Amino acid sequence: MSVGVKIILNEGLFLREPQDSKLGRRIIKYSIHLIDAYGFEWFTFKKLAAEIGSTEASVYRYFENKHFLLLYLVNWYWEWVRYLIDIQLINVVDPKLKLKIVIKSLVTASKDNPGVPYVDESILHKIVISEGWKAYHTKSVDEDNTKGFFKAYKELASTVSKILLEVNPGFRYPFALASHLFEMSNDQIFFSRHLPRLTELSEVNNVEEALEEMLNYFMDRLLK
Amino acid sequence: MSVGVKIILNEGLFLREPQDSKLGRRIIKYSIHLIDAYGFEWFTFKKLAAEIGSTEASVYRYFENKHFLLLYLVNWYWEWVRYLIDIQLINVVDPKLKLKIVIKSLVTASKDNPGVPYVDESILHKIVISEGWKAYHTKSVDEDNTKGFFKAYKELASTVSKILLEVNPGFRYPFALASHLFEMSNDQIFFSRHLPRLTELSEVNNVEEALEEMLNYFMDRLLK
DNA sequence: CAAAAATAATAGCAATACTATCATAAATTA
DNA sequence: TAATTTATGATAGTATTGCTATTATTTTTG
């Protein structure tokens, strides 16, 4: 169904589009694996180059530095979520059902999809959860924002906020709630994994299922 | 009222307690200023030492590295919030009022308090907002958690979750909501400053007042 | 006033975050 | 198919970072 998908990203994020070459796709694939396995601080272009049998200089021809690579990956993820939500929402008219689908998509976006062989979405999702903030909590956030590096996330928030208003036109904070739906979704998974006393999701067998239920519970009450 | 307050922190966070010496207090004071002004990535012990007219080696006698210093500052902040909430909750019995006070304290914790001259709480709050995640989104999060480095935050979440249950004993996710109350409070301020399209707080004159109102609005609906 | 403790001054080292140059391989195009 | 452009590899180099070590000088405390 989604075979051959290519996520189009802001050109300012890269020097050469990595999705268009063999080396580029290896850079994407193995940076995801290394960042997940050892963390973003540990990760360097030198180590990545060693891993894929290339050189530091070659990686630098694709990305200015590792911050841009992280921005690229995080953007890729949110564009992917947006793509999933868009195709799932086709022909759906009931606002409440739309919201349920958005929540389901958010949660299932973390499942690997074979359509893009060089991106393991489930690992990328782990990176977005544990390193995602580092992409926008920097001194360059305002500059990055001007360049449109957060467009995917912002457009998704806009889409969802409209659905929230359809469910309850009187709700006062649709944007805040939309952005918080995303943050909550990721934070709660992080907490359940690492700081279990901070969430009820920890005591559960199927975290994804429980998260979906929790998000629906919160939305129901907030929009009632 | 709070003159002479000394926040007691986990001893594993430092090599020598910085609050107990002149140099230590300068380290705290100026690290807060420098991290706020230039960001945590830019910040180094060498630059801090230059700023306070000391040496790199001397700073290293207080903290193992800058990650520990950040953990110290973030912990200090949450202990501070807990202190504020504790004193404000004395003699209050009505659960709904308690919750309102918690929210007010969360928001006003960001006001500078002259009781601790070497900590500018309003700047420290900015750091917690923009760099706080970096303190716990690391590969060492599980180890740090074992050492009790997140105790302040977790105990606060526990306190608040109990209040949430008092307001509505049937609420299913008191811990998730408590932790999210904190996250939301900080995220929304960050968004209003840097990604204004993601929140309604941006179009407002007094962000703190609007945030307090927003949080109360969310809690009211969730616990109704 | 002596002893202990804290700080300063200085040096050094391996790793990081790049940049530059030149050679070679692969892909395009004439 | 040869010529040419383009991508990659190999190698080297540099300033900064993140430390550790040593010794000298203050400051504190008993």
Short mmCIF file of C-alpha atoms (C1' of nucleotides) in Angstrom, two decimals:
data_model
loop_
_atom_site.label_atom_id
_atom_site.label_comp_id
_atom_site.label_asym_id
_atom_site.label_seq_id
_atom_site.Cartn_x
_atom_site.Cartn_y
_atom_site.Cartn_z
CA MET A 1 0.00 0.00 0.00
CA SER A 2 2.60 2.50 1.06
CA VAL A 3 5.35 0.92 -1.00
CA GLY A 4 7.61 3.52 -2.54
CA VAL A 5 6.74 6.33 -0.19
CA LYS A 6 9.28 9.11 -0.14
CA ILE A 7 8.88 11.68 2.58
CA ILE A 8 9.69 15.14 1.24
CA LEU A 9 11.52 17.35 3.71
CA ASN A 10 12.64 20.95 3.94
CA GLU A 11 15.74 21.38 1.78
CA GLY A 12 17.48 23.46 4.39
CA LEU A 13 17.85 20.37 6.55
CA PHE A 14 20.48 18.73 4.39
CA LEU A 15 23.33 19.53 1.99
CA ARG A 16 22.54 16.56 -0.24
CA GLU A 17 19.24 14.66 -0.03
CA PRO A 18 20.18 11.39 1.66
CA GLN A 19 17.14 9.52 0.37
CA ASP A 20 18.47 9.84 -3.20
CA SER A 21 21.68 7.83 -2.92
CA LYS A 22 22.83 4.51 -1.58
CA LEU A 23 25.30 6.09 0.83
CA GLY A 24 22.67 8.61 1.93
CA ARG A 25 20.18 5.89 2.74
CA ARG A 26 22.85 4.03 4.69
CA ILE A 27 23.54 7.20 6.64
CA ILE A 28 19.86 7.46 7.58
CA LYS A 29 19.49 3.81 8.42
CA TYR A 30 22.57 3.44 10.57
CA SER A 31 22.34 6.82 12.27
CA ILE A 32 18.92 5.73 13.52
CA HIS A 33 20.37 2.51 14.85
CA LEU A 34 23.41 4.10 16.47
CA ILE A 35 21.56 7.00 18.08
CA ASP A 36 19.03 4.60 19.50
CA ALA A 37 21.65 2.17 20.76
CA TYR A 38 24.12 4.62 22.29
CA GLY A 39 22.38 8.00 22.55
CA PHE A 40 22.79 11.26 20.68
CA GLU A 41 25.67 12.56 22.81
CA TRP A 42 27.76 9.48 22.12
CA PHE A 43 26.93 9.55 18.41
CA THR A 44 29.50 11.17 16.07
CA PHE A 45 29.90 11.27 12.31
CA LYS A 46 33.22 9.48 12.70
CA LYS A 47 31.59 6.54 14.48
CA LEU A 48 28.76 6.47 11.95
CA ALA A 49 31.26 6.46 9.08
CA ALA A 50 33.17 3.59 10.66
CA GLU A 51 29.91 1.67 11.06
CA ILE A 52 28.93 2.01 7.41
CA GLY A 53 32.44 1.66 6.01
CA SER A 54 32.63 5.24 4.78
CA THR A 55 34.45 8.34 5.96
CA GLU A 56 33.65 11.30 8.18
CA ALA A 57 34.15 13.69 5.26
CA SER A 58 31.56 11.83 3.18
CA VAL A 59 28.91 12.11 5.89
CA TYR A 60 29.62 15.81 6.19
CA ARG A 61 28.71 16.14 2.52
CA TYR A 62 25.13 15.17 3.43
CA PHE A 63 24.60 17.03 6.70
CA GLU A 64 26.19 20.18 8.12
CA ASN A 65 26.49 18.52 11.51
CA LYS A 66 24.75 16.02 13.74
CA HIS A 67 22.19 18.56 14.93
CA PHE A 68 20.87 18.86 11.37
CA LEU A 69 20.80 15.10 11.04
CA LEU A 70 18.67 14.88 14.19
CA LEU A 71 16.37 17.61 12.89
CA TYR A 72 16.08 15.65 9.65
CA LEU A 73 15.13 12.45 11.45
CA VAL A 74 12.61 14.12 13.74
CA ASN A 75 11.04 15.93 10.79
CA TRP A 76 10.93 12.70 8.86
CA TYR A 77 9.05 11.13 11.74
CA TRP A 78 6.42 13.86 12.00
CA GLU A 79 5.91 13.96 8.25
CA TRP A 80 5.41 10.21 8.45
CA VAL A 81 2.79 10.60 11.19
CA ARG A 82 1.08 13.24 9.13
CA TYR A 83 1.06 10.95 6.11
CA LEU A 84 -0.46 8.14 8.16
CA ILE A 85 -3.12 10.40 9.60
CA ASP A 86 -3.97 11.90 6.22
CA ILE A 87 -4.58 8.58 4.52
CA GLN A 88 -6.56 7.24 7.46
CA LEU A 89 -8.81 10.27 7.61
CA ILE A 90 -9.91 9.99 3.98
CA ASN A 91 -13.69 9.73 3.79
CA VAL A 92 -14.17 10.05 7.54
CA VAL A 93 -16.63 12.76 8.49
CA ASP A 94 -17.59 12.19 12.11
CA PRO A 95 -15.33 14.45 14.25
CA LYS A 96 -15.25 12.05 17.19
CA LEU A 97 -14.19 9.22 14.94
CA LYS A 98 -11.58 11.48 13.35
CA LEU A 99 -10.08 12.15 16.76
CA LYS A 100 -10.04 8.46 17.60
CA ILE A 101 -8.21 7.80 14.34
CA VAL A 102 -5.69 10.55 15.05
CA ILE A 103 -4.95 8.97 18.41
CA LYS A 104 -4.68 5.52 16.90
CA SER A 105 -2.34 6.81 14.20
CA LEU A 106 -0.16 8.56 16.74
CA VAL A 107 0.24 5.35 18.64
CA THR A 108 0.69 3.05 15.65
CA ALA A 109 3.12 5.39 13.89
CA SER A 110 5.67 3.65 16.04
CA LYS A 111 5.23 0.38 14.20
CA ASP A 112 7.81 -0.45 11.58
CA ASN A 113 6.56 -0.13 8.04
CA PRO A 114 8.34 -2.05 5.29
CA GLY A 115 7.50 0.59 2.67
CA VAL A 116 10.62 2.58 3.50
CA PRO A 117 13.39 0.02 3.91
CA TYR A 118 16.03 2.43 5.17
CA VAL A 119 13.85 3.71 8.05
CA ASP A 120 12.82 1.49 10.93
CA GLU A 121 9.91 3.55 12.21
CA SER A 122 9.73 1.79 15.56
CA ILE A 123 13.34 2.66 16.35
CA LEU A 124 12.93 6.15 14.95
CA HIS A 125 9.98 6.61 17.27
CA LYS A 126 12.19 5.68 20.23
CA ILE A 127 14.62 8.37 19.11
CA VAL A 128 11.88 10.97 18.80
CA ILE A 129 10.78 10.07 22.32
CA SER A 130 14.18 10.18 23.95
CA GLU A 131 16.08 12.69 21.82
CA GLY A 132 13.35 14.65 20.06
CA TRP A 133 13.47 17.61 22.42
CA LYS A 134 17.12 18.12 21.61
CA ALA A 135 16.06 18.95 18.08
CA TYR A 136 14.16 22.02 19.14
CA HIS A 137 15.37 22.90 22.62
CA THR A 138 18.45 24.70 21.42
CA LYS A 139 19.65 28.25 21.20
CA SER A 140 18.93 28.13 17.48
CA VAL A 141 15.24 27.26 17.90
CA ASP A 142 13.99 30.63 16.67
CA GLU A 143 16.28 30.61 13.67
CA ASP A 144 15.39 26.99 12.88
CA ASN A 145 11.73 27.89 13.17
CA THR A 146 12.13 30.75 10.68
CA LYS A 147 13.69 28.30 8.24
CA GLY A 148 10.60 26.11 8.53
CA PHE A 149 12.31 23.21 10.26
CA PHE A 150 9.28 22.55 12.47
CA LYS A 151 6.68 22.83 9.75
CA ALA A 152 5.60 19.18 9.87
CA TYR A 153 4.89 19.30 13.57
CA LYS A 154 3.11 22.63 13.39
CA GLU A 155 0.91 21.64 10.47
CA LEU A 156 -0.05 18.46 12.24
CA ALA A 157 -0.97 20.48 15.31
CA SER A 158 -3.06 22.73 13.14
CA THR A 159 -4.90 19.80 11.53
CA VAL A 160 -5.63 18.23 14.90
CA SER A 161 -6.72 21.49 16.50
CA LYS A 162 -9.37 21.84 13.81
CA ILE A 163 -10.68 18.37 14.58
CA LEU A 164 -10.77 19.22 18.30
CA LEU A 165 -12.88 22.27 17.50
CA GLU A 166 -15.22 20.15 15.39
CA VAL A 167 -15.76 17.87 18.37
CA ASN A 168 -16.35 20.79 20.69
CA PRO A 169 -16.56 24.22 19.05
CA GLY A 170 -16.51 25.90 22.44
CA PHE A 171 -13.19 24.44 23.57
CA ARG A 172 -10.90 27.32 24.48
CA TYR A 173 -7.43 25.90 23.81
CA PRO A 174 -7.44 23.71 20.71
CA PHE A 175 -3.81 24.42 19.78
CA ALA A 176 -2.48 23.85 23.27
CA LEU A 177 -4.41 20.62 23.48
CA ALA A 178 -3.27 19.41 20.08
CA SER A 179 0.38 20.00 20.85
CA HIS A 180 -0.11 18.42 24.22
CA LEU A 181 -1.69 15.35 22.78
CA PHE A 182 1.57 14.72 20.91
CA GLU A 183 3.79 15.54 23.85
CA MET A 184 1.75 13.43 26.20
CA SER A 185 1.79 10.50 23.85
CA ASN A 186 5.59 10.48 23.76
CA ASP A 187 6.24 11.50 27.35
CA GLN A 188 4.04 8.78 28.77
CA ILE A 189 5.88 6.11 26.82
CA PHE A 190 9.17 7.49 28.06
CA PHE A 191 7.93 7.54 31.63
CA SER A 192 6.57 4.02 31.43
CA ARG A 193 10.00 2.86 30.26
CA HIS A 194 12.26 4.85 32.55
CA LEU A 195 10.37 6.61 35.33
CA PRO A 196 7.51 4.19 35.88
CA ARG A 197 6.26 5.80 39.08
CA LEU A 198 5.15 8.79 37.02
CA THR A 199 2.45 7.05 35.04
CA GLU A 200 -0.19 4.34 35.24
CA LEU A 201 1.03 2.93 31.93
CA SER A 202 3.75 0.96 33.67
CA GLU A 203 1.58 -1.68 35.27
CA VAL A 204 0.13 -2.77 31.99
CA ASN A 205 0.94 -5.52 29.50
CA ASN A 206 0.31 -3.76 26.22
CA VAL A 207 1.62 -0.21 26.60
CA GLU A 208 0.41 0.96 23.20
CA GLU A 209 -3.10 -0.25 23.75
CA ALA A 210 -3.16 1.30 27.22
CA LEU A 211 -1.79 4.57 25.90
CA GLU A 212 -4.48 4.75 23.24
CA GLU A 213 -7.12 4.16 25.87
CA MET A 214 -5.61 6.78 28.15
CA LEU A 215 -5.45 9.41 25.43
CA ASN A 216 -9.05 8.74 24.48
CA TYR A 217 -10.08 9.01 28.13
CA PHE A 218 -8.35 12.38 28.46
CA MET A 219 -9.80 13.73 25.22
CA ASP A 220 -13.32 12.57 26.05
CA ARG A 221 -13.28 14.39 29.35
CA LEU A 222 -11.63 17.52 28.05
CA LEU A 223 -13.98 17.95 25.11
CA LYS A 224 -17.19 16.87 26.82
CA MET B 1 9.64 34.64 55.17
CA SER B 2 11.88 32.30 53.27
CA VAL B 3 15.10 34.02 54.23
CA GLY B 4 17.87 31.55 54.87
CA VAL B 5 16.31 28.67 53.01
CA LYS B 6 18.77 25.99 52.01
CA ILE B 7 17.52 23.36 49.65
CA ILE B 8 18.90 19.95 50.60
CA LEU B 9 19.77 17.79 47.62
CA ASN B 10 20.88 14.23 46.97
CA GLU B 11 24.56 13.96 47.84
CA GLY B 12 25.33 11.91 44.77
CA LEU B 13 24.76 14.99 42.63
CA PHE B 14 27.93 16.77 43.69
CA LEU B 15 31.47 16.11 44.88
CA ARG B 16 31.44 19.07 47.25
CA GLU B 17 28.22 20.84 48.28
CA PRO B 18 28.34 24.12 46.36
CA GLN B 19 25.92 25.89 48.66
CA ASP B 20 28.47 25.69 51.50
CA SER B 21 31.26 27.82 50.06
CA LYS B 22 31.72 31.13 48.38
CA LEU B 23 33.18 29.61 45.22
CA GLY B 24 30.43 26.97 45.17
CA ARG B 25 27.71 29.60 45.33
CA ARG B 26 29.41 31.53 42.55
CA ILE B 27 29.47 28.35 40.49
CA ILE B 28 25.73 27.94 40.96
CA LYS B 29 24.93 31.56 40.32
CA TYR B 30 26.99 32.01 37.20
CA SER B 31 26.30 28.62 35.69
CA ILE B 32 22.63 29.56 35.79
CA HIS B 33 23.36 32.81 34.03
CA LEU B 34 25.65 31.33 31.41
CA ILE B 35 23.46 28.34 30.57
CA ASP B 36 20.50 30.64 30.18
CA ALA B 37 22.39 33.13 28.05
CA TYR B 38 24.22 30.75 25.72
CA GLY B 39 22.63 27.30 26.11
CA PHE B 40 23.81 24.10 27.71
CA GLU B 41 25.77 22.89 24.67
CA TRP B 42 27.84 26.04 24.56
CA PHE B 43 28.43 25.99 28.30
CA THR B 44 31.72 24.48 29.56
CA PHE B 45 33.49 24.45 32.92
CA LYS B 46 36.35 26.34 31.33
CA LYS B 47 34.08 29.20 30.26
CA LEU B 48 32.37 29.21 33.65
CA ALA B 49 35.74 29.37 35.40
CA ALA B 50 36.82 32.27 33.23
CA GLU B 51 33.57 34.08 34.05
CA ILE B 52 33.98 33.76 37.81
CA GLY B 53 37.76 34.26 37.82
CA SER B 54 38.54 30.72 38.86
CA THR B 55 39.88 27.65 37.10
CA GLU B 56 38.47 24.63 35.36
CA ALA B 57 40.09 22.28 37.88
CA SER B 58 38.38 24.07 40.77
CA VAL B 59 34.95 23.67 39.22
CA TYR B 60 35.64 19.98 38.69
CA ARG B 61 36.10 19.64 42.45
CA TYR B 62 32.44 20.50 42.90
CA PHE B 63 30.83 18.57 40.05
CA GLU B 64 31.92 15.49 38.16
CA ASN B 65 30.91 17.10 34.89
CA LYS B 66 28.38 19.49 33.45
CA HIS B 67 25.66 16.85 33.25
CA PHE B 68 25.75 16.55 37.05
CA LEU B 69 25.65 20.30 37.39
CA LEU B 70 22.51 20.41 35.25
CA LEU B 71 20.95 17.61 37.28
CA TYR B 72 21.78 19.59 40.41
CA LEU B 73 20.12 22.73 39.09
CA VAL B 74 17.00 20.93 37.87
CA ASN B 75 16.70 19.10 41.17
CA TRP B 76 17.17 22.34 43.01
CA TYR B 77 14.29 23.81 41.04
CA TRP B 78 11.88 20.97 41.75
CA GLU B 79 12.78 20.90 45.43
CA TRP B 80 12.10 24.62 45.43
CA VAL B 81 8.68 24.11 43.84
CA ARG B 82 7.92 21.43 46.38
CA TYR B 83 8.94 23.74 49.20
CA LEU B 84 6.66 26.47 47.86
CA ILE B 85 3.75 24.09 47.50
CA ASP B 86 4.25 22.60 50.95
CA ILE B 87 4.17 25.91 52.76
CA GLN B 88 1.20 27.14 50.76
CA LEU B 89 -0.83 24.02 51.44
CA ILE B 90 -0.53 24.29 55.22
CA ASN B 91 -3.99 24.39 56.79
CA VAL B 92 -5.80 24.02 53.47
CA VAL B 93 -8.33 21.22 53.46
CA ASP B 94 -10.56 21.70 50.44
CA PRO B 95 -9.15 19.50 47.62
CA LYS B 96 -10.24 21.87 44.86
CA LEU B 97 -8.54 24.76 46.60
CA LYS B 98 -5.44 22.62 47.09
CA LEU B 99 -5.27 21.99 43.38
CA LYS B 100 -5.68 25.66 42.59
CA ILE B 101 -2.82 26.41 44.97
CA VAL B 102 -0.62 23.77 43.36
CA ILE B 103 -1.21 25.35 39.98
CA LYS B 104 -0.57 28.84 41.30
CA SER B 105 2.66 27.65 42.95
CA LEU B 106 3.82 25.97 39.76
CA VAL B 107 3.36 29.19 37.88
CA THR B 108 4.80 31.53 40.51
CA ALA B 109 7.80 29.30 41.21
CA SER B 110 9.28 31.11 38.28
CA LYS B 111 9.41 34.38 40.18
CA ASP B 112 12.73 35.35 41.66
CA ASN B 113 12.86 35.03 45.42
CA PRO B 114 15.46 37.04 47.33
CA GLY B 115 15.73 34.39 50.07
CA VAL B 116 18.41 32.53 48.15
CA PRO B 117 20.73 35.20 46.76
CA TYR B 118 22.84 32.88 44.61
CA VAL B 119 19.83 31.47 42.73
CA ASP B 120 17.73 33.60 40.44
CA GLU B 121 14.62 31.42 40.30
CA SER B 122 13.17 33.13 37.25
CA ILE B 123 16.29 32.38 35.20
CA LEU B 124 16.56 28.90 36.64
CA HIS B 125 12.98 28.31 35.56
CA LYS B 126 13.92 29.29 32.00
CA ILE B 127 16.70 26.70 32.14
CA VAL B 128 14.36 24.01 33.43
CA ILE B 129 12.01 24.82 30.56
CA SER B 130 14.57 24.81 27.80
CA GLU B 131 17.24 22.41 29.07
CA GLY B 132 15.41 20.37 31.70
CA TRP B 133 14.79 17.40 29.45
CA LYS B 134 18.49 17.06 28.86
CA ALA B 135 18.86 16.21 32.53
CA TYR B 136 16.81 13.07 32.22
CA HIS B 137 16.70 12.20 28.54
CA THR B 138 20.08 10.53 28.50
CA LYS B 139 21.42 7.03 28.24
CA SER B 140 22.11 7.15 31.97
CA VAL B 141 18.50 7.88 32.94
CA ASP B 142 17.91 4.48 34.52
CA GLU B 143 21.15 4.62 36.49
CA ASP B 144 20.45 8.20 37.57
CA ASN B 145 16.99 7.16 38.63
CA THR B 146 18.38 4.35 40.78
CA LYS B 147 20.61 6.87 42.50
CA GLY B 148 17.54 8.93 43.36
CA PHE B 149 18.37 11.89 41.15
CA PHE B 150 14.72 12.41 40.20
CA LYS B 151 13.32 12.03 43.69
CA ALA B 152 12.14 15.64 44.00
CA TYR B 153 10.12 15.46 40.81
CA LYS B 154 8.66 12.05 41.61
CA GLU B 155 7.65 12.99 45.14
CA LEU B 156 5.99 16.11 43.86
CA ALA B 157 4.09 14.03 41.32
CA SER B 158 3.02 11.71 44.11
CA THR B 159 1.79 14.59 46.28
CA VAL B 160 -0.18 16.10 43.43
CA SER B 161 -1.65 12.78 42.31
CA LYS B 162 -3.13 12.35 45.78
CA ILE B 163 -4.76 15.76 45.56
CA LEU B 164 -6.16 14.88 42.13
CA LEU B 165 -7.71 11.75 43.62
CA GLU B 166 -9.21 13.79 46.45
CA VAL B 167 -10.89 16.03 43.89
CA ASN B 168 -12.17 13.06 41.93
CA PRO B 169 -11.61 9.64 43.52
CA GLY B 170 -12.74 7.94 40.34
CA PHE B 171 -10.12 9.51 38.08
CA ARG B 172 -8.21 6.73 36.39
CA TYR B 173 -4.80 8.29 35.73
CA PRO B 174 -3.76 10.50 38.66
CA PHE B 175 -0.02 9.95 38.18
CA ALA B 176 -0.08 10.52 34.45
CA LEU B 177 -2.09 13.68 34.99
CA ALA B 178 0.18 14.98 37.74
CA SER B 179 3.33 14.51 35.68
CA HIS B 180 1.56 16.03 32.74
CA LEU B 181 0.48 19.04 34.67
CA PHE B 182 4.17 19.84 35.21
CA GLU B 183 5.20 19.09 31.67
CA MET B 184 2.36 21.09 30.24
CA SER B 185 3.13 24.04 32.42
CA ASN B 186 6.70 24.21 31.12
CA ASP B 187 6.02 23.19 27.54
CA GLN B 188 3.35 25.81 27.04
CA ILE B 189 5.66 28.57 28.19
CA PHE B 190 8.34 27.32 25.83
CA PHE B 191 5.87 27.20 22.96
CA SER B 192 4.54 30.66 23.68
CA ARG B 193 8.12 31.97 23.51
CA HIS B 194 9.46 30.04 20.56
CA LEU B 195 6.75 28.20 18.64
CA PRO B 196 3.80 30.50 19.20
CA ARG B 197 1.54 28.82 16.67
CA LEU B 198 1.36 25.80 18.96
CA THR B 199 -0.50 27.45 21.80
CA GLU B 200 -3.13 30.04 22.62
CA LEU B 201 -0.84 31.54 25.27
CA SER B 202 0.96 33.59 22.67
CA GLU B 203 -1.74 36.12 22.00
CA VAL B 204 -1.95 37.19 25.58
CA ASN B 205 -0.40 39.98 27.62
CA ASN B 206 0.31 38.21 30.88
CA VAL B 207 1.53 34.72 30.03
CA GLU B 208 1.70 33.52 33.63
CA GLU B 209 -1.83 34.58 34.40
CA ALA B 210 -3.08 33.00 31.19
CA LEU B 211 -1.19 29.81 31.88
CA GLU B 212 -2.71 29.54 35.34
CA GLU B 213 -6.15 30.01 33.86
CA MET B 214 -5.46 27.43 31.18
CA LEU B 215 -4.22 24.82 33.62
CA ASN B 216 -7.25 25.36 35.84
CA TYR B 217 -9.52 25.03 32.81
CA PHE B 218 -7.92 21.72 31.84
CA MET B 219 -8.00 20.33 35.39
CA ASP B 220 -11.63 21.36 35.91
CA ARG B 221 -12.73 19.51 32.81
CA LEU B 222 -10.59 16.45 33.40
CA LEU B 223 -11.69 15.96 37.00
CA LYS B 224 -15.33 16.91 36.58
"C1'" DC C 1 50.90 29.57 64.90
"C1'" DA C 2 50.77 25.04 62.69
"C1'" DA C 3 48.33 21.84 60.13
"C1'" DA C 4 44.84 20.88 57.09
"C1'" DA C 5 41.94 22.01 53.48
"C1'" DA C 6 40.62 24.63 49.46
"C1'" DT C 7 41.90 27.05 45.49
"C1'" DA C 8 44.91 28.70 41.66
"C1'" DA C 9 48.25 28.01 38.00
"C1'" DT C 10 49.86 25.34 34.66
"C1'" DA C 11 50.47 21.43 31.72
"C1'" DG C 12 49.03 17.68 29.17
"C1'" DC C 13 46.19 14.22 26.62
"C1'" DA C 14 42.64 11.74 23.99
"C1'" DA C 15 38.43 12.70 21.63
"C1'" DT C 16 35.31 15.82 19.13
"C1'" DA C 17 33.87 18.68 15.54
"C1'" DC C 18 35.01 20.07 11.98
"C1'" DT C 19 37.87 21.71 7.09
"C1'" DA C 20 40.94 20.95 3.23
"C1'" DT C 21 43.24 18.46 -0.39
"C1'" DC C 22 43.93 15.11 -3.59
"C1'" DA C 23 43.10 10.57 -5.64
"C1'" DT C 24 39.92 7.35 -7.40
"C1'" DA C 25 35.57 5.29 -8.65
"C1'" DA C 26 30.93 5.75 -10.59
"C1'" DA C 27 27.57 7.82 -13.24
"C1'" DT C 28 26.28 11.02 -17.11
"C1'" DT C 29 26.64 13.02 -21.46
"C1'" DA C 30 28.61 14.10 -25.80
"C1'" DT D 1 33.24 4.64 -26.04
"C1'" DA D 2 35.67 8.44 -24.51
"C1'" DA D 3 35.28 12.58 -22.02
"C1'" DT D 4 33.64 14.81 -18.24
"C1'" DT D 5 31.28 15.72 -14.38
"C1'" DT D 6 30.04 14.11 -9.81
"C1'" DA D 7 30.39 11.25 -5.69
"C1'" DT D 8 33.18 8.95 -2.61
"C1'" DG D 9 37.49 7.55 -0.24
"C1'" DA D 10 41.95 8.38 1.96
"C1'" DT D 11 44.54 11.17 4.54
"C1'" DA D 12 45.96 15.12 7.14
"C1'" DG D 13 45.37 18.98 9.99
"C1'" DT D 14 43.38 22.34 13.58
"C1'" DA D 15 40.87 24.44 17.39
"C1'" DT D 16 38.05 23.14 21.09
"C1'" DT D 17 36.22 19.98 24.58
"C1'" DG D 18 36.36 17.19 28.48
"C1'" DC D 19 38.81 15.81 31.31
"C1'" DT D 20 43.33 14.42 34.87
"C1'" DA D 21 47.62 15.43 37.22
"C1'" DT D 22 51.03 18.22 39.74
"C1'" DT D 23 52.63 21.72 42.32
"C1'" DA D 24 52.22 26.25 44.46
"C1'" DT D 25 49.66 29.40 47.08
"C1'" DT D 26 45.94 30.93 49.89
"C1'" DT D 27 42.39 30.39 53.40
"C1'" DT D 28 40.31 28.10 57.20
"C1'" DT D 29 40.38 25.64 61.47
"C1'" DG D 30 42.18 23.67 65.77
#
